[in-house]
Amino acid sequence: MLIYEKRGRWCLRDNSGKLYKFNTESEAKKFAGWVPPVEETLNGSETEEKSSKKETSPNKQKTVLSSKGSSKKKI
């Protein structure tokens, strides 16, 4: 099966060539029976994976302040 977007609509062609049209990508995938891939972890627990994502979040970076006038000296 082939899923693609055309003119704002999501289209699906089955193996016999019949065309189906959907408003959203998720509707087309659901109709096709698409299953999202499962992410595996080393020990099999999902809680550890979620906590590691929180630690490496780019939204929580430290603020770096620079002062422009402190490096200049008056004689």
PDB file of N, CA and C in Angstrom:
ATOM      1  N   MET A   1       0.838  -1.188   0.000  1.00  0.00           N
ATOM      2  CA  MET A   1       0.000   0.000   0.000  1.00  0.00           C
ATOM      3  C   MET A   1       0.877   1.243   0.000  1.00  0.00           C
ATOM      4  N   LEU A   2       0.384   2.276  -0.623  1.00  0.00           N
ATOM      5  CA  LEU A   2       1.106   3.526  -0.738  1.00  0.00           C
ATOM      6  C   LEU A   2       0.267   4.644  -0.129  1.00  0.00           C
ATOM      7  N   ILE A   3       0.845   5.386   0.831  1.00  0.00           N
ATOM      8  CA  ILE A   3       0.160   6.523   1.458  1.00  0.00           C
ATOM      9  C   ILE A   3       0.921   7.781   1.066  1.00  0.00           C
ATOM     10  N   TYR A   4       0.210   8.797   0.570  1.00  0.00           N
ATOM     11  CA  TYR A   4       0.846  10.047   0.181  1.00  0.00           C
ATOM     12  C   TYR A   4      -0.149  11.197   0.318  1.00  0.00           C
ATOM     13  N   GLU A   5       0.403  12.432   0.353  1.00  0.00           N
ATOM     14  CA  GLU A   5      -0.430  13.626   0.457  1.00  0.00           C
ATOM     15  C   GLU A   5      -0.509  14.289  -0.911  1.00  0.00           C
ATOM     16  N   LYS A   6      -1.717  14.688  -1.288  1.00  0.00           N
ATOM     17  CA  LYS A   6      -1.923  15.343  -2.574  1.00  0.00           C
ATOM     18  C   LYS A   6      -3.003  16.398  -2.411  1.00  0.00           C
ATOM     19  N   ARG A   7      -2.643  17.651  -2.649  1.00  0.00           N
ATOM     20  CA  ARG A   7      -3.581  18.778  -2.572  1.00  0.00           C
ATOM     21  C   ARG A   7      -4.306  18.859  -1.232  1.00  0.00           C
ATOM     22  N   GLY A   8      -3.568  18.630  -0.157  1.00  0.00           N
ATOM     23  CA  GLY A   8      -4.137  18.747   1.176  1.00  0.00           C
ATOM     24  C   GLY A   8      -4.936  17.554   1.649  1.00  0.00           C
ATOM     25  N   ARG A   9      -5.007  16.507   0.860  1.00  0.00           N
ATOM     26  CA  ARG A   9      -5.727  15.276   1.231  1.00  0.00           C
ATOM     27  C   ARG A   9      -4.728  14.135   1.300  1.00  0.00           C
ATOM     28  N   TRP A  10      -4.966  13.190   2.183  1.00  0.00           N
ATOM     29  CA  TRP A  10      -4.112  12.013   2.298  1.00  0.00           C
ATOM     30  C   TRP A  10      -4.740  10.886   1.492  1.00  0.00           C
ATOM     31  N   CYS A  11      -3.958  10.334   0.570  1.00  0.00           N
ATOM     32  CA  CYS A  11      -4.449   9.301  -0.330  1.00  0.00           C
ATOM     33  C   CYS A  11      -3.757   7.976  -0.039  1.00  0.00           C
ATOM     34  N   LEU A  12      -4.482   6.900  -0.263  1.00  0.00           N
ATOM     35  CA  LEU A  12      -3.959   5.561  -0.058  1.00  0.00           C
ATOM     36  C   LEU A  12      -4.365   4.711  -1.241  1.00  0.00           C
ATOM     37  N   ARG A  13      -3.406   4.049  -1.835  1.00  0.00           N
ATOM     38  CA  ARG A  13      -3.690   3.104  -2.922  1.00  0.00           C
ATOM     39  C   ARG A  13      -3.414   1.704  -2.407  1.00  0.00           C
ATOM     40  N   ASP A  14      -4.413   0.848  -2.534  1.00  0.00           N
ATOM     41  CA  ASP A  14      -4.198  -0.534  -2.114  1.00  0.00           C
ATOM     42  C   ASP A  14      -3.515  -1.315  -3.238  1.00  0.00           C
ATOM     43  N   ASN A  15      -3.269  -2.577  -2.995  1.00  0.00           N
ATOM     44  CA  ASN A  15      -2.528  -3.398  -3.955  1.00  0.00           C
ATOM     45  C   ASN A  15      -3.278  -3.612  -5.262  1.00  0.00           C
ATOM     46  N   SER A  16      -4.592  -3.494  -5.245  1.00  0.00           N
ATOM     47  CA  SER A  16      -5.362  -3.654  -6.481  1.00  0.00           C
ATOM     48  C   SER A  16      -5.472  -2.342  -7.262  1.00  0.00           C
ATOM     49  N   GLY A  17      -4.974  -1.230  -6.689  1.00  0.00           N
ATOM     50  CA  GLY A  17      -4.978   0.043  -7.391  1.00  0.00           C
ATOM     51  C   GLY A  17      -6.118   0.961  -7.018  1.00  0.00           C
ATOM     52  N   LYS A  18      -6.977   0.546  -6.094  1.00  0.00           N
ATOM     53  CA  LYS A  18      -8.107   1.379  -5.694  1.00  0.00           C
ATOM     54  C   LYS A  18      -7.620   2.536  -4.833  1.00  0.00           C
ATOM     55  N   LEU A  19      -8.165   3.745  -5.061  1.00  0.00           N
ATOM     56  CA  LEU A  19      -7.747   4.954  -4.366  1.00  0.00           C
ATOM     57  C   LEU A  19      -8.737   5.302  -3.256  1.00  0.00           C
ATOM     58  N   TYR A  20      -8.214   5.552  -2.057  1.00  0.00           N
ATOM     59  CA  TYR A  20      -9.000   6.003  -0.911  1.00  0.00           C
ATOM     60  C   TYR A  20      -8.457   7.354  -0.484  1.00  0.00           C
ATOM     61  N   LYS A  21      -9.339   8.286  -0.087  1.00  0.00           N
ATOM     62  CA  LYS A  21      -8.918   9.620   0.326  1.00  0.00           C
ATOM     63  C   LYS A  21      -9.351   9.890   1.765  1.00  0.00           C
ATOM     64  N   PHE A  22      -8.449  10.561   2.530  1.00  0.00           N
ATOM     65  CA  PHE A  22      -8.696  10.850   3.939  1.00  0.00           C
ATOM     66  C   PHE A  22      -8.296  12.289   4.234  1.00  0.00           C
ATOM     67  N   ASN A  23      -8.875  12.865   5.285  1.00  0.00           N
ATOM     68  CA  ASN A  23      -8.556  14.238   5.677  1.00  0.00           C
ATOM     69  C   ASN A  23      -7.231  14.342   6.424  1.00  0.00           C
ATOM     70  N   THR A  24      -6.868  13.309   7.169  1.00  0.00           N
ATOM     71  CA  THR A  24      -5.639  13.360   7.954  1.00  0.00           C
ATOM     72  C   THR A  24      -4.771  12.144   7.661  1.00  0.00           C
ATOM     73  N   GLU A  25      -3.482  12.303   7.950  1.00  0.00           N
ATOM     74  CA  GLU A  25      -2.539  11.200   7.771  1.00  0.00           C
ATOM     75  C   GLU A  25      -2.858  10.049   8.721  1.00  0.00           C
ATOM     76  N   SER A  26      -3.261  10.395   9.952  1.00  0.00           N
ATOM     77  CA  SER A  26      -3.550   9.348  10.935  1.00  0.00           C
ATOM     78  C   SER A  26      -4.748   8.496  10.505  1.00  0.00           C
ATOM     79  N   GLU A  27      -5.748   9.099   9.867  1.00  0.00           N
ATOM     80  CA  GLU A  27      -6.890   8.328   9.369  1.00  0.00           C
ATOM     81  C   GLU A  27      -6.452   7.349   8.284  1.00  0.00           C
ATOM     82  N   ALA A  28      -5.584   7.812   7.396  1.00  0.00           N
ATOM     83  CA  ALA A  28      -5.107   6.945   6.314  1.00  0.00           C
ATOM     84  C   ALA A  28      -4.290   5.790   6.871  1.00  0.00           C
ATOM     85  N   LYS A  29      -3.426   6.077   7.844  1.00  0.00           N
ATOM     86  CA  LYS A  29      -2.602   5.022   8.441  1.00  0.00           C
ATOM     87  C   LYS A  29      -3.466   4.026   9.220  1.00  0.00           C
ATOM     88  N   LYS A  30      -4.474   4.536   9.904  1.00  0.00           N
ATOM     89  CA  LYS A  30      -5.365   3.658  10.664  1.00  0.00           C
ATOM     90  C   LYS A  30      -6.116   2.719   9.720  1.00  0.00           C
ATOM     91  N   PHE A  31      -6.600   3.242   8.588  1.00  0.00           N
ATOM     92  CA  PHE A  31      -7.301   2.428   7.605  1.00  0.00           C
ATOM     93  C   PHE A  31      -6.388   1.350   7.023  1.00  0.00           C
ATOM     94  N   ALA A  32      -5.109   1.713   6.815  1.00  0.00           N
ATOM     95  CA  ALA A  32      -4.154   0.777   6.225  1.00  0.00           C
ATOM     96  C   ALA A  32      -3.672  -0.262   7.229  1.00  0.00           C
ATOM     97  N   GLY A  33      -3.939  -0.035   8.524  1.00  0.00           N
ATOM     98  CA  GLY A  33      -3.488  -0.979   9.541  1.00  0.00           C
ATOM     99  C   GLY A  33      -2.047  -0.768   9.942  1.00  0.00           C
ATOM    100  N   TRP A  34      -1.554   0.446   9.750  1.00  0.00           N
ATOM    101  CA  TRP A  34      -0.166   0.770  10.067  1.00  0.00           C
ATOM    102  C   TRP A  34       0.031   0.791  11.574  1.00  0.00           C
ATOM    103  N   VAL A  35       1.118   0.161  12.039  1.00  0.00           N
ATOM    104  CA  VAL A  35       1.453   0.122  13.449  1.00  0.00           C
ATOM    105  C   VAL A  35       2.779   0.846  13.624  1.00  0.00           C
ATOM    106  N   PRO A  36       2.854   1.841  14.537  1.00  0.00           N
ATOM    107  CA  PRO A  36       4.111   2.563  14.728  1.00  0.00           C
ATOM    108  C   PRO A  36       5.190   1.638  15.280  1.00  0.00           C
ATOM    109  N   PRO A  37       6.460   1.881  14.910  1.00  0.00           N
ATOM    110  CA  PRO A  37       7.543   1.033  15.408  1.00  0.00           C
ATOM    111  C   PRO A  37       7.715   1.196  16.910  1.00  0.00           C
ATOM    112  N   VAL A  38       8.093   0.120  17.576  1.00  0.00           N
ATOM    113  CA  VAL A  38       8.277   0.125  19.019  1.00  0.00           C
ATOM    114  C   VAL A  38       9.745   0.387  19.319  1.00  0.00           C
ATOM    115  N   GLU A  39       9.997   1.362  20.195  1.00  0.00           N
ATOM    116  CA  GLU A  39      11.365   1.657  20.594  1.00  0.00           C
ATOM    117  C   GLU A  39      11.761   0.736  21.737  1.00  0.00           C
ATOM    118  N   GLU A  40      12.914   0.111  21.586  1.00  0.00           N
ATOM    119  CA  GLU A  40      13.377  -0.815  22.607  1.00  0.00           C
ATOM    120  C   GLU A  40      14.388  -0.125  23.513  1.00  0.00           C
ATOM    121  N   THR A  41      14.384  -0.513  24.781  1.00  0.00           N
ATOM    122  CA  THR A  41      15.379  -0.025  25.722  1.00  0.00           C
ATOM    123  C   THR A  41      16.255  -1.186  26.148  1.00  0.00           C
ATOM    124  N   LEU A  42      17.382  -0.884  26.782  1.00  0.00           N
ATOM    125  CA  LEU A  42      18.306  -1.929  27.173  1.00  0.00           C
ATOM    126  C   LEU A  42      17.707  -2.869  28.212  1.00  0.00           C
ATOM    127  N   ASN A  43      17.036  -2.318  29.219  1.00  0.00           N
ATOM    128  CA  ASN A  43      16.484  -3.180  30.259  1.00  0.00           C
ATOM    129  C   ASN A  43      14.979  -3.375  30.121  1.00  0.00           C
ATOM    130  N   GLY A  44      14.356  -2.769  29.127  1.00  0.00           N
ATOM    131  CA  GLY A  44      12.945  -2.988  28.871  1.00  0.00           C
ATOM    132  C   GLY A  44      11.999  -2.079  29.624  1.00  0.00           C
ATOM    133  N   SER A  45      12.512  -1.146  30.432  1.00  0.00           N
ATOM    134  CA  SER A  45      11.607  -0.263  31.164  1.00  0.00           C
ATOM    135  C   SER A  45      11.461   1.056  30.426  1.00  0.00           C
ATOM    136  N   GLU A  46      10.233   1.521  30.325  1.00  0.00           N
ATOM    137  CA  GLU A  46       9.968   2.775  29.624  1.00  0.00           C
ATOM    138  C   GLU A  46      10.212   3.982  30.520  1.00  0.00           C
ATOM    139  N   THR A  47      10.138   3.799  31.842  1.00  0.00           N
ATOM    140  CA  THR A  47      10.290   4.930  32.749  1.00  0.00           C
ATOM    141  C   THR A  47      11.704   5.488  32.703  1.00  0.00           C
ATOM    142  N   GLU A  48      12.695   4.633  32.533  1.00  0.00           N
ATOM    143  CA  GLU A  48      14.074   5.113  32.456  1.00  0.00           C
ATOM    144  C   GLU A  48      14.292   5.926  31.188  1.00  0.00           C
ATOM    145  N   GLU A  49      13.683   5.503  30.091  1.00  0.00           N
ATOM    146  CA  GLU A  49      13.805   6.218  28.829  1.00  0.00           C
ATOM    147  C   GLU A  49      13.188   7.605  28.934  1.00  0.00           C
ATOM    148  N   LYS A  50      12.025   7.705  29.570  1.00  0.00           N
ATOM    149  CA  LYS A  50      11.366   8.995  29.717  1.00  0.00           C
ATOM    150  C   LYS A  50      12.175   9.928  30.596  1.00  0.00           C
ATOM    151  N   SER A  51      12.778   9.410  31.671  1.00  0.00           N
ATOM    152  CA  SER A  51      13.554  10.269  32.561  1.00  0.00           C
ATOM    153  C   SER A  51      14.822  10.755  31.878  1.00  0.00           C
ATOM    154  N   SER A  52      15.438   9.949  31.011  1.00  0.00           N
ATOM    155  CA  SER A  52      16.644  10.393  30.326  1.00  0.00           C
ATOM    156  C   SER A  52      16.317  11.482  29.307  1.00  0.00           C
ATOM    157  N   LYS A  53      15.111  11.433  28.723  1.00  0.00           N
ATOM    158  CA  LYS A  53      14.718  12.481  27.790  1.00  0.00           C
ATOM    159  C   LYS A  53      14.521  13.811  28.520  1.00  0.00           C
ATOM    160  N   LYS A  54      14.026  13.759  29.741  1.00  0.00           N
ATOM    161  CA  LYS A  54      13.832  14.984  30.501  1.00  0.00           C
ATOM    162  C   LYS A  54      15.156  15.643  30.843  1.00  0.00           C
ATOM    163  N   GLU A  55      16.184  14.849  31.129  1.00  0.00           N
ATOM    164  CA  GLU A  55      17.489  15.390  31.491  1.00  0.00           C
ATOM    165  C   GLU A  55      18.158  16.083  30.320  1.00  0.00           C
ATOM    166  N   THR A  56      17.956  15.585  29.100  1.00  0.00           N
ATOM    167  CA  THR A  56      18.636  16.132  27.938  1.00  0.00           C
ATOM    168  C   THR A  56      17.767  17.099  27.143  1.00  0.00           C
ATOM    169  N   SER A  57      16.733  17.625  27.761  1.00  0.00           N
ATOM    170  CA  SER A  57      15.831  18.534  27.072  1.00  0.00           C
ATOM    171  C   SER A  57      16.557  19.826  26.694  1.00  0.00           C
ATOM    172  N   PRO A  58      16.485  20.257  25.424  1.00  0.00           N
ATOM    173  CA  PRO A  58      17.157  21.482  25.008  1.00  0.00           C
ATOM    174  C   PRO A  58      16.470  22.744  25.538  1.00  0.00           C
ATOM    175  N   ASN A  59      15.269  22.627  26.049  1.00  0.00           N
ATOM    176  CA  ASN A  59      14.542  23.789  26.555  1.00  0.00           C
ATOM    177  C   ASN A  59      15.057  24.260  27.908  1.00  0.00           C
ATOM    178  N   LYS A  60      15.800  23.434  28.598  1.00  0.00           N
ATOM    179  CA  LYS A  60      16.276  23.790  29.929  1.00  0.00           C
ATOM    180  C   LYS A  60      17.788  23.988  29.925  1.00  0.00           C
ATOM    181  N   GLN A  61      18.255  24.946  29.171  1.00  0.00           N
ATOM    182  CA  GLN A  61      19.676  25.250  29.132  1.00  0.00           C
ATOM    183  C   GLN A  61      19.975  26.378  30.104  1.00  0.00           C
ATOM    184  N   LYS A  62      21.196  26.377  30.619  1.00  0.00           N
ATOM    185  CA  LYS A  62      21.605  27.436  31.533  1.00  0.00           C
ATOM    186  C   LYS A  62      21.817  28.728  30.760  1.00  0.00           C
ATOM    187  N   THR A  63      21.482  29.822  31.395  1.00  0.00           N
ATOM    188  CA  THR A  63      21.660  31.123  30.771  1.00  0.00           C
ATOM    189  C   THR A  63      23.092  31.579  30.983  1.00  0.00           C
ATOM    190  N   VAL A  64      23.718  32.037  29.908  1.00  0.00           N
ATOM    191  CA  VAL A  64      25.089  32.530  29.986  1.00  0.00           C
ATOM    192  C   VAL A  64      25.045  34.039  29.838  1.00  0.00           C
ATOM    193  N   LEU A  65      25.577  34.743  30.840  1.00  0.00           N
ATOM    194  CA  LEU A  65      25.596  36.195  30.808  1.00  0.00           C
ATOM    195  C   LEU A  65      26.999  36.677  30.504  1.00  0.00           C
ATOM    196  N   SER A  66      27.089  37.698  29.687  1.00  0.00           N
ATOM    197  CA  SER A  66      28.400  38.272  29.389  1.00  0.00           C
ATOM    198  C   SER A  66      28.350  39.763  29.676  1.00  0.00           C
ATOM    199  N   SER A  67      29.435  40.252  30.240  1.00  0.00           N
ATOM    200  CA  SER A  67      29.512  41.690  30.506  1.00  0.00           C
ATOM    201  C   SER A  67      30.520  42.293  29.546  1.00  0.00           C
ATOM    202  N   LYS A  68      30.107  43.321  28.843  1.00  0.00           N
ATOM    203  CA  LYS A  68      30.954  43.911  27.817  1.00  0.00           C
ATOM    204  C   LYS A  68      31.941  44.927  28.397  1.00  0.00           C
ATOM    205  N   GLY A  69      31.576  45.644  29.432  1.00  0.00           N
ATOM    206  CA  GLY A  69      32.408  46.726  29.933  1.00  0.00           C
ATOM    207  C   GLY A  69      33.459  46.332  30.950  1.00  0.00           C
ATOM    208  N   SER A  70      33.446  45.146  31.505  1.00  0.00           N
ATOM    209  CA  SER A  70      34.370  44.786  32.571  1.00  0.00           C
ATOM    210  C   SER A  70      35.778  44.496  32.072  1.00  0.00           C
ATOM    211  N   SER A  71      35.947  44.187  30.804  1.00  0.00           N
ATOM    212  CA  SER A  71      37.276  43.847  30.306  1.00  0.00           C
ATOM    213  C   SER A  71      38.080  45.077  29.887  1.00  0.00           C
ATOM    214  N   LYS A  72      37.452  46.257  29.767  1.00  0.00           N
ATOM    215  CA  LYS A  72      38.152  47.461  29.339  1.00  0.00           C
ATOM    216  C   LYS A  72      38.669  48.222  30.571  1.00  0.00           C
ATOM    217  N   LYS A  73      39.885  48.714  30.454  1.00  0.00           N
ATOM    218  CA  LYS A  73      40.467  49.479  31.550  1.00  0.00           C
ATOM    219  C   LYS A  73      40.712  50.912  31.107  1.00  0.00           C
ATOM    220  N   LYS A  74      40.490  51.835  32.003  1.00  0.00           N
ATOM    221  CA  LYS A  74      40.778  53.238  31.693  1.00  0.00           C
ATOM    222  C   LYS A  74      42.163  53.584  32.211  1.00  0.00           C
ATOM    223  N   ILE A  75      42.883  54.391  31.465  1.00  0.00           N
ATOM    224  CA  ILE A  75      44.232  54.803  31.881  1.00  0.00           C
ATOM    225  C   ILE A  75      44.216  56.246  32.326  1.00  0.00           C
TER     226      ILE A  75
END
